[in-house]
C-alpha positions as a Python dict, from the first residue, in 0.01 Angstrom:
ca = {
    (1, 'X'): (0, 0, 0),
    (2, 'X'): (267, 121, -252),
    (3, 'X'): (618, 96, -173),
    (4, 'X'): (722, 450, -234),
    (5, 'X'): (587, 784, -341),
    (6, 'X'): (595, 948, -683),
    (7, 'X'): (506, 1284, -587),
    (8, 'X'): (858, 1407, -589),
    (9, 'X'): (830, 1621, -272),
    (10, 'X'): (1093, 1654, -29),
    (11, 'X'): (1009, 1634, 327),
    (12, 'X'): (1212, 1776, 626),
    (13, 'X'): (1117, 1665, 988),
    (14, 'X'): (1218, 1868, 1291),
    (15, 'X'): (1289, 1691, 1636),
    (16, 'X'): (1042, 1891, 1823),
    (17, 'X'): (771, 1685, 1614),
    (18, 'X'): (897, 1356, 1734),
    (19, 'X'): (932, 1490, 2098),
    (20, 'X'): (567, 1595, 2096),
    (21, 'X'): (438, 1266, 1964),
    (22, 'X'): (666, 1067, 2215),
    (23, 'X'): (531, 1286, 2491),
    (24, 'X'): (180, 1261, 2400),
    (25, 'X'): (183, 871, 2381),
    (26, 'X'): (382, 845, 2711),
    (27, 'X'): (110, 1046, 2877),
    (28, 'X'): (-166, 839, 2750),
    (29, 'X'): (-8, 518, 2834),
    (30, 'X'): (82, 628, 3173),
    (31, 'X'): (-283, 747, 3248),
    (32, 'X'): (-408, 404, 3110),
    (33, 'X'): (-184, 219, 3382),
    (34, 'X'): (-341, 415, 3686),
    (35, 'X'): (-595, 250, 3895),
    (36, 'X'): (-951, 261, 3768),
    (37, 'X'): (-1045, 532, 4033),
    (38, 'X'): (-778, 775, 3900),
    (39, 'X'): (-834, 666, 3530),
    (40, 'X'): (-1197, 760, 3542),
    (41, 'X'): (-1109, 1126, 3643),
    (42, 'X'): (-872, 1167, 3352),
    (43, 'X'): (-932, 1441, 3092),
    (44, 'X'): (-1174, 1397, 2807),
    (45, 'X'): (-908, 1475, 2556),
    (46, 'X'): (-687, 1190, 2672),
    (47, 'X'): (-959, 946, 2698),
    (48, 'X'): (-1083, 1015, 2355),
    (49, 'X'): (-737, 941, 2205),
    (50, 'X'): (-717, 575, 2307),
    (51, 'X'): (-893, 254, 2192),
    (52, 'X'): (-1104, 90, 2462),
    (53, 'X'): (-1005, 311, 2755),
    (54, 'X'): (-1291, 224, 2966),
    (55, 'X'): (-1139, -115, 3038),
    (56, 'X'): (-792, 21, 3093),
    (57, 'X'): (-802, -58, 3465),
    (58, 'X'): (-961, -400, 3421),
    (59, 'X'): (-758, -569, 3158),
    (60, 'X'): (-367, -536, 3156),
    (61, 'X'): (-350, -714, 2809),
    (62, 'X'): (-505, -435, 2628),
    (63, 'X'): (-309, -344, 2315),
    (64, 'X'): (-96, -15, 2304),
    (65, 'X'): (-295, 297, 2294),
    (66, 'X'): (-296, 527, 1977),
    (67, 'X'): (-288, 893, 1978),
    (68, 'X'): (-384, 1127, 1718),
    (69, 'X'): (-289, 1493, 1626),
    (70, 'X'): (-194, 1726, 1367),
    (71, 'X'): (136, 1838, 1232),
    (72, 'X'): (207, 2201, 1104),
    (73, 'X'): (474, 2361, 908),
    (74, 'X'): (530, 2536, 562),
    (75, 'X'): (573, 2418, 212),
    (76, 'X'): (821, 2616, -9),
    (77, 'X'): (775, 2481, -373),
    (78, 'X'): (863, 2105, -366),
    (79, 'X'): (992, 2125, -14),
    (80, 'X'): (771, 2040, 294),
    (81, 'X'): (911, 2130, 623),
    (82, 'X'): (716, 1999, 949),
    (83, 'X'): (801, 2221, 1236),
    (84, 'X'): (546, 2145, 1501),
    (85, 'X'): (223, 1942, 1607),
    (86, 'X'): (-56, 1960, 1841),
    (87, 'X'): (-308, 1701, 1996),
    (88, 'X'): (-641, 1631, 1852),
    (89, 'X'): (-961, 1451, 2015),
    (90, 'X'): (-1057, 1154, 1814),
    (91, 'X'): (-1263, 865, 1916),
    (92, 'X'): (-1164, 581, 1692),
    (93, 'X'): (-1468, 360, 1788),
    (94, 'X'): (-1717, 609, 1649),
    (95, 'X'): (-1468, 772, 1407),
    (96, 'X'): (-1546, 1124, 1528),
    (97, 'X'): (-1338, 1415, 1530),
    (98, 'X'): (-1362, 1711, 1736),
    (99, 'X'): (-1396, 1986, 1492),
    (100, 'X'): (-1427, 2257, 1722),
    (101, 'X'): (-1127, 2163, 1933),
    (102, 'X'): (-934, 2144, 1591),
    (103, 'X'): (-1053, 2490, 1474),
    (104, 'X'): (-970, 2646, 1802),
    (105, 'X'): (-619, 2500, 1805),
    (106, 'X'): (-556, 2597, 1450),
    (107, 'X'): (-670, 2953, 1521),
    (108, 'X'): (-446, 2978, 1828),
    (109, 'X'): (-137, 2865, 1640),
    (110, 'X'): (-207, 3100, 1349),
    (111, 'X'): (-190, 3382, 1591),
    (112, 'X'): (168, 3269, 1699),
    (113, 'X'): (283, 3109, 1382),
    (114, 'X'): (109, 3302, 1100),
    (115, 'X'): (314, 3116, 824),
    (116, 'X'): (237, 2779, 952),
    (117, 'X'): (-55, 2572, 829),
    (118, 'X'): (-188, 2211, 885),
    (119, 'X'): (25, 1973, 667),
    (120, 'X'): (-148, 1658, 786),
    (121, 'X'): (-181, 1453, 1103),
    (122, 'X'): (13, 1184, 1315),
    (123, 'X'): (-51, 869, 1500),
    (124, 'X'): (137, 596, 1658),
    (125, 'X'): (159, 199, 1573),
    (126, 'X'): (363, -20, 1378),
    (127, 'X'): (215, 30, 1040),
    (128, 'X'): (-55, 217, 862),
    (129, 'X'): (-404, 54, 876),
    (130, 'X'): (-714, 72, 652),
    (131, 'X'): (-905, 239, 919),
    (132, 'X'): (-640, 536, 917),
    (133, 'X'): (-789, 626, 568),
    (134, 'X'): (-1113, 748, 771),
    (135, 'X'): (-927, 1005, 951),
    (136, 'X'): (-702, 1113, 667),
    (137, 'X'): (-1015, 1176, 452),
    (138, 'X'): (-1156, 1378, 769),
    (139, 'X'): (-882, 1630, 715),
    (140, 'X'): (-889, 1673, 342),
    (141, 'X'): (-1126, 1987, 368),
    (142, 'X'): (-829, 2143, 553),
    (143, 'X'): (-548, 2015, 325),
    (144, 'X'): (-623, 1840, -2),
    (145, 'X'): (-332, 1625, 22),
    (146, 'X'): (-251, 1580, 402),
    (147, 'X'): (60, 1374, 505),
    (148, 'X'): (51, 1104, 768),
    (149, 'X'): (334, 1094, 1015),
    (150, 'X'): (345, 748, 1190),
    (151, 'X'): (565, 685, 1519),
    (152, 'X'): (630, 328, 1632),
    (153, 'X'): (667, 339, 2002),
    (154, 'X'): (774, -24, 2015),
    (155, 'X'): (1150, -59, 2153),
    (156, 'X'): (1375, -242, 1900),
    (157, 'X'): (1739, -241, 2006),
    (158, 'X'): (1849, -372, 1680),
    (159, 'X'): (1671, -82, 1473),
    (160, 'X'): (1927, 192, 1391),
    (161, 'X'): (1689, 434, 1214),
    (162, 'X'): (1437, 648, 1353),
    (163, 'X'): (1087, 465, 1411),
    (164, 'X'): (905, 740, 1206),
    (165, 'X'): (748, 696, 879),
    (166, 'X'): (595, 959, 659),
    (167, 'X'): (301, 859, 427),
    (168, 'X'): (137, 1033, 136),
    (169, 'X'): (-192, 960, -15),
    (170, 'X'): (-209, 879, -376),
    (171, 'X'): (-523, 757, -602),
    (172, 'X'): (-466, 417, -759),
    (173, 'X'): (-694, 209, -972),
    (174, 'X'): (-733, -135, -801),
    (175, 'X'): (-955, -401, -975),
    (176, 'X'): (-1095, -125, -1181),
    (177, 'X'): (-1187, 98, -887),
    (178, 'X'): (-995, 423, -809),
    (179, 'X'): (-886, 396, -436),
    (180, 'X'): (-700, 616, -200),
    (181, 'X'): (-386, 440, -63),
    (182, 'X'): (-89, 540, 150),
    (183, 'X'): (262, 533, 10),
    (184, 'X'): (579, 586, 189),
    (185, 'X'): (795, 893, 160),
    (186, 'X'): (1149, 956, 248),
    (187, 'X'): (1236, 1243, 475),
    (188, 'X'): (1551, 1403, 636),
    (189, 'X'): (1578, 1545, 994),
    (190, 'X'): (1633, 1925, 987),
    (191, 'X'): (1726, 2108, 1300),
    (192, 'X'): (1783, 2473, 1410),
    (193, 'X'): (2034, 2586, 1667),
    (194, 'X'): (1792, 2583, 1948),
    (195, 'X'): (1664, 2240, 1854),
    (196, 'X'): (2018, 2105, 1843),
    (197, 'X'): (2099, 2236, 2202),
    (198, 'X'): (1781, 2081, 2330),
    (199, 'X'): (1835, 1746, 2159),
    (200, 'X'): (2194, 1743, 2295),
    (201, 'X'): (2082, 1829, 2651),
    (202, 'X'): (1825, 1544, 2657),
    (203, 'X'): (2075, 1295, 2497),
    (204, 'X'): (2289, 1364, 2787),
    (205, 'X'): (2051, 1351, 3080),
    (206, 'X'): (2076, 1063, 3333),
    (207, 'X'): (1799, 915, 3529),
    (208, 'X'): (1695, 1064, 3848),
    (209, 'X'): (1958, 1054, 4098),
    (210, 'X'): (2246, 1127, 3872),
    (211, 'X'): (2464, 1419, 3967),
    (212, 'X'): (2579, 1709, 3737),
    (213, 'X'): (2942, 1573, 3774),
    (214, 'X'): (2815, 1248, 3639),
    (215, 'X'): (2657, 1398, 3336),
    (216, 'X'): (2982, 1611, 3272),
    (217, 'X'): (3201, 1293, 3322),
    (218, 'X'): (2992, 1116, 3062),
    (219, 'X'): (3001, 1382, 2815),
    (220, 'X'): (3370, 1454, 2840),
    (221, 'X'): (3433, 1058, 2798),
    (222, 'X'): (3221, 1083, 2483),
    (223, 'X'): (3448, 1381, 2360),
    (224, 'X'): (3769, 1194, 2468),
    (225, 'X'): (3664, 881, 2267),
    (226, 'X'): (3584, 1070, 1955),
    (227, 'X'): (3927, 1248, 1981),
    (228, 'X'): (4097, 925, 2034),
    (229, 'X'): (3936, 761, 1739),
    (230, 'X'): (4012, 1056, 1522),
    (231, 'X'): (4388, 1036, 1615),
    (232, 'X'): (4390, 664, 1550),
    (233, 'X'): (4263, 703, 1205),
    (234, 'X'): (4501, 988, 1121),
    (235, 'X'): (4770, 731, 1236),
    (236, 'X'): (4675, 487, 991),
    (237, 'X'): (4661, 748, 718),
    (238, 'X'): (4998, 847, 820),
    (239, 'X'): (5138, 493, 799),
    (240, 'X'): (5005, 458, 474),
    (241, 'X'): (5157, 762, 312),
    (242, 'X'): (5503, 662, 460),
    (243, 'X'): (5463, 329, 321),
    (244, 'X'): (5369, 474, -16),
    (245, 'X'): (5674, 720, 12),
    (246, 'X'): (5909, 437, 80),
    (247, 'X'): (5770, 230, -208),
    (248, 'X'): (5620, -59, 20),
    (249, 'X'): (5270, 28, -112),
    (250, 'X'): (5187, 91, -463),
    (251, 'X'): (5099, 457, -533),
    (252, 'X'): (4733, 505, -619),
    (253, 'X'): (4612, 847, -741),
    (254, 'X'): (4265, 803, -643),
    (255, 'X'): (4333, 715, -298),
    (256, 'X'): (4581, 1015, -271),
    (257, 'X'): (4296, 1255, -375),
    (258, 'X'): (4083, 1104, -107),
    (259, 'X'): (4336, 1154, 157),
    (260, 'X'): (4411, 1483, 44),
    (261, 'X'): (4038, 1573, 60),
    (262, 'X'): (4017, 1432, 414),
    (263, 'X'): (4321, 1620, 537),
    (264, 'X'): (4184, 1942, 414),
    (265, 'X'): (3907, 1908, 640),
    (266, 'X'): (4122, 1869, 965),
    (267, 'X'): (4179, 2206, 1135),
    (268, 'X'): (4515, 2366, 1097),
    (269, 'X'): (4643, 2393, 1436),
    (270, 'X'): (5004, 2470, 1351),
    (271, 'X'): (4934, 2808, 1231),
    (272, 'X'): (5034, 3128, 1410),
    (273, 'X'): (4674, 3271, 1383),
    (274, 'X'): (4549, 2957, 1574),
    (275, 'X'): (4808, 2978, 1840),
    (276, 'X'): (4713, 3371, 1901),
    (277, 'X'): (4343, 3258, 1925),
    (278, 'X'): (4412, 2963, 2149),
    (279, 'X'): (4628, 3157, 2392),
    (280, 'X'): (4363, 3442, 2413),
    (281, 'X'): (4090, 3202, 2491),
    (282, 'X'): (4306, 3005, 2740),
    (283, 'X'): (4394, 3339, 2917),
    (284, 'X'): (4022, 3459, 2904),
    (285, 'X'): (3928, 3108, 3050),
    (286, 'X'): (4198, 3153, 3342),
    (287, 'X'): (4083, 3512, 3410),
    (288, 'X'): (3704, 3389, 3437),
    (289, 'X'): (3835, 3106, 3677),
    (290, 'X'): (4014, 3368, 3891),
    (291, 'X'): (3721, 3605, 3899),
    (292, 'X'): (3493, 3317, 4016),
    (293, 'X'): (3742, 3228, 4267),
    (294, 'X'): (3764, 3574, 4416),
    (295, 'X'): (3382, 3611, 4399),
    (296, 'X'): (3344, 3301, 4604),
    (297, 'X'): (3616, 3423, 4860),
    (298, 'X'): (3447, 3762, 4874),
    (299, 'X'): (3113, 3577, 4956),
    (300, 'X'): (3248, 3365, 5221),
    (301, 'X'): (3415, 3654, 5368),
    (302, 'X'): (3092, 3856, 5378),
    (303, 'X'): (2914, 3576, 5552),
    (304, 'X'): (3183, 3528, 5811),
    (305, 'X'): (3153, 3911, 5889),
    (306, 'X'): (2780, 3892, 5906),
    (307, 'X'): (2818, 3617, 6150),
    (308, 'X'): (3080, 3804, 6360),
    (309, 'X'): (2866, 4109, 6378),
    (310, 'X'): (2585, 3912, 6469),
    (311, 'X'): (2747, 3742, 6754),
    (312, 'X'): (2945, 4056, 6877),
    (313, 'X'): (2630, 4271, 6854),
    (314, 'X'): (2468, 4017, 7115),
    (315, 'X'): (2760, 4054, 7342),
    (316, 'X'): (2761, 4425, 7311),
    (317, 'X'): (2403, 4450, 7436),
    (318, 'X'): (2504, 4231, 7739),
    (319, 'X'): (2832, 4450, 7831),
    (320, 'X'): (2729, 4793, 7666),
    (321, 'X'): (2997, 4767, 7417),
    (322, 'X'): (2965, 4873, 7065),
    (323, 'X'): (2992, 4652, 6738),
    (324, 'X'): (3357, 4589, 6631),
    (325, 'X'): (3282, 4600, 6262),
}
């Protein structure tokens, strides 16, 4: 396998693809951990996406399952953007791909996303294997140069990068024989507004049992820590500039330019326009709070009146009186 690609393509990967692959792997792995009686009733699509599924309930030392699917998106010039993915039915033991299922899924996605087409496929594992080339070649009739997205589901606390690798296929001459091999390609994460909101929501989710107040407290704590760190770093810059002004620190023009560039990025909160906008938003927030309080009071009052009418109506039927309210 070559170290890096020489195609010059730029790849942009959307978070939805990573979420889909993770969800696919988690479902398959969970179904393998079920008792044999329940595992035997699982769907054909899930059972075909694993290696040696039939022994899943008998041998707990089976290797992690592998899942397979297609990635779809668009290519504009030299930029390839991967937007979404869908699952495939593939049996690694017989190396058979369900073509009818693939064509049906492709047709359905074309109706909803007419500009998307199949860019390649995905799987799970720690590294690309030689056997993956058989699946890769099976998709070349759809895309003459498909890409391969590999997700490593193994948890490594020391790893800071995403466990996702994108491979391209290139024809190399090895020992005088032309062979198709996988080469690594670099990529960037691209998001739209809806994806950013979704990822932020998932990142702040707590395990089952956590209250909404706990989630809010955790989010506010993170914001507070970020503001505190920003304030401390601004203080360091201020001390540096004061020391330079007094002559305690030698003046360096390059550092001053960097400090000036950083200060321009900070929001100007001393202007009159900012104060007007801040007061307007503050007053709007107070008004919404008061309206919410009045709404709650009105709702409580209505419930009290309904209860009073119900109780008084029962007494009036006994004594012949009319309702008070």
